[in-house]
């Protein structure tokens, strides 16, 4: 081997016969694998809907009229003579704080207290009327409305007045 400053001499590569493979068999010794996919199958569920049909209860009127104050003279006198105290007593009978009853006659502890008490009693016991009616009664007929509320509570079995 002679040493010279030129590039080394390379032997030519041996000739290899090439046979093209049929399509799909480029690498016969390797099996093609399909990419793996995670499939989530959601099982069908059944939904049961229960419909409860309740017959509407018939609304009833107040058992006594607004101007039937003399059917219960005690509540009539209490509402006209010492209205705030009587009003606090009615609130206590309904299970409310006595201050709710202080809204009568301008004491102003809870504005709209009488209207709220009438609305609650009506809603609880299915008595006909509207919040507008309750507002008018509380604004213009408070002593008579208190008497009516007391008589209704007596009829419905609320604990008696003191």
Coordinates of C-alpha atoms in Angstrom, one line a residue:
X1 CA 0.0 0.0 0.0
X2 CA 1.4 3.3 -1.0
X3 CA 1.0 6.3 1.0
X4 CA 0.2 9.4 -0.9
X5 CA -1.5 12.6 -0.2
X6 CA -4.6 11.6 -2.3
X7 CA -7.8 10.2 -1.2
X8 CA -7.9 6.5 -0.3
X9 CA -9.2 4.1 -2.9
X10 CA -12.4 2.3 -2.2
X11 CA -13.5 -1.0 -3.6
X12 CA -16.7 -1.0 -5.6
X13 CA -19.7 -2.3 -3.7
X14 CA -20.9 -5.7 -4.7
X15 CA -24.0 -5.8 -7.0
X16 CA -27.1 -7.0 -5.3
X17 CA -30.2 -8.1 -7.2
X18 CA -33.3 -6.2 -6.1
X19 CA -36.7 -7.8 -6.4
X20 CA -39.6 -5.5 -5.6
X21 CA -42.1 -7.0 -3.1
X22 CA -45.8 -7.0 -3.9
X23 CA -47.8 -4.2 -2.4
X24 CA -48.6 -4.7 1.3
X25 CA -45.6 -7.0 1.8
X26 CA -42.7 -4.6 2.0
X27 CA -41.5 -6.1 5.2
X28 CA -42.7 -9.7 5.1
X29 CA -41.1 -10.6 8.4
X30 CA -42.9 -7.7 10.2
X31 CA -46.6 -7.7 10.9
X32 CA -48.5 -4.5 10.6
X33 CA -50.5 -3.6 13.6
X34 CA -53.4 -1.2 13.6
X35 CA -53.1 1.7 16.0
X36 CA -54.9 0.8 19.3
X37 CA -57.9 2.8 20.1
X38 CA -59.8 2.9 23.4
X39 CA -63.5 2.5 22.8
X40 CA -65.9 3.5 25.6
X41 CA -69.3 1.8 25.2
X42 CA -71.9 3.5 27.2
X43 CA -74.5 1.0 28.4
X44 CA -78.1 2.1 27.9
X45 CA -79.8 3.3 31.0
X46 CA -83.4 3.4 31.7
X47 CA -85.0 6.4 33.3
X48 CA -88.1 6.0 35.4
X49 CA -90.2 9.1 35.8
X50 CA -92.8 9.0 38.5
X51 CA -95.6 11.6 38.1
X52 CA -97.5 12.3 41.3
X53 CA -100.8 13.9 40.6
X54 CA -102.3 15.7 43.4
X55 CA -105.8 17.0 43.2
X56 CA -105.8 20.8 44.0
X57 CA -107.4 21.5 47.3
X58 CA -110.5 23.7 47.2
X59 CA -109.9 27.1 48.5
X60 CA -112.2 28.2 51.3
X61 CA -113.2 31.6 52.4
X62 CA -112.6 33.1 55.8
X63 CA -114.9 31.5 58.4
X64 CA -116.1 35.0 59.5
X65 CA -116.4 38.3 57.7
X66 CA -114.2 41.2 58.2
X67 CA -116.9 43.2 59.9
X68 CA -118.1 40.4 62.2
X69 CA -116.1 41.8 65.1
X70 CA -118.9 41.5 67.6
X71 CA -118.9 37.7 67.3
X72 CA -115.9 37.8 69.5
X73 CA -116.1 40.9 71.8
X74 CA -112.9 40.1 73.6
X75 CA -110.8 40.3 70.4
X76 CA -112.7 43.3 69.3
X77 CA -111.9 45.2 72.5
X78 CA -108.3 44.0 72.6
X79 CA -107.6 45.1 69.0
X80 CA -109.2 48.6 69.5
X81 CA -107.9 49.3 73.0
X82 CA -104.4 47.8 73.1
X83 CA -103.7 46.9 69.5
X84 CA -99.9 46.5 69.6
X85 CA -100.0 44.2 72.5
X86 CA -102.8 42.1 71.0
X87 CA -101.1 42.1 67.7
X88 CA -97.9 40.7 69.4
X89 CA -100.1 38.0 71.0
X90 CA -101.4 37.0 67.6
X91 CA -97.9 36.7 66.2
X92 CA -96.9 34.6 69.1
X93 CA -99.9 32.3 68.6
X94 CA -98.8 31.8 65.0
X95 CA -95.3 30.8 66.2
X96 CA -93.7 34.1 65.0
X97 CA -91.6 36.5 67.0
X98 CA -93.8 38.9 68.9
X99 CA -92.0 41.8 67.1
X100 CA -93.7 40.8 63.9
X101 CA -96.9 41.9 65.6
X102 CA -95.5 45.3 66.5
X103 CA -96.0 46.5 63.0
X104 CA -99.6 47.3 63.7
X105 CA -100.6 50.9 64.7
X106 CA -97.4 52.5 63.5
X107 CA -94.9 51.0 66.0
X108 CA -92.9 50.0 62.9
X109 CA -90.9 47.0 64.2
X110 CA -91.6 44.9 61.2
X111 CA -93.3 46.8 58.3
X112 CA -95.9 44.7 56.7
X113 CA -96.1 42.2 59.6
X114 CA -99.9 42.0 59.5
X115 CA -100.0 41.5 55.8
X116 CA -97.3 38.7 56.2
X117 CA -99.3 37.0 59.0
X118 CA -102.6 37.0 57.0
X119 CA -100.8 35.7 53.9
X120 CA -99.1 33.0 55.9
X121 CA -102.4 31.9 57.5
X122 CA -104.2 31.9 54.1
X123 CA -101.4 29.9 52.4
X124 CA -101.1 27.4 55.2
X125 CA -104.8 26.7 55.5
X126 CA -106.0 27.2 51.9
X127 CA -108.0 30.4 52.5
X128 CA -109.0 32.4 49.5
X129 CA -107.5 35.9 49.0
X130 CA -104.5 37.7 47.6
X131 CA -101.6 39.6 48.9
X132 CA -103.2 42.8 47.6
X133 CA -106.3 42.0 49.7
X134 CA -104.0 41.5 52.7
X135 CA -102.3 44.8 52.1
X136 CA -105.6 46.7 51.9
X137 CA -106.9 45.0 55.1
X138 CA -103.7 45.9 56.9
X139 CA -103.7 49.5 55.6
X140 CA -107.4 50.5 56.1
X141 CA -109.1 48.0 58.4
X142 CA -106.4 46.8 60.8
X143 CA -108.5 46.4 64.0
X144 CA -111.2 44.5 62.1
X145 CA -108.5 42.4 60.2
X146 CA -106.9 41.5 63.5
X147 CA -110.2 40.4 64.9
X148 CA -110.8 38.3 61.8
X149 CA -107.3 36.8 62.1
X150 CA -107.9 35.9 65.7
X151 CA -111.3 34.3 65.0
X152 CA -109.8 32.2 62.2
X153 CA -106.9 31.1 64.4
X154 CA -109.5 30.1 67.1
X155 CA -111.4 28.1 64.6
X156 CA -108.3 26.4 63.2
X157 CA -107.2 25.3 66.7
X158 CA -104.3 27.6 67.4
X159 CA -103.5 28.0 71.1
X160 CA -105.8 30.6 72.7
X161 CA -105.0 34.2 73.6
X162 CA -103.7 35.1 77.0

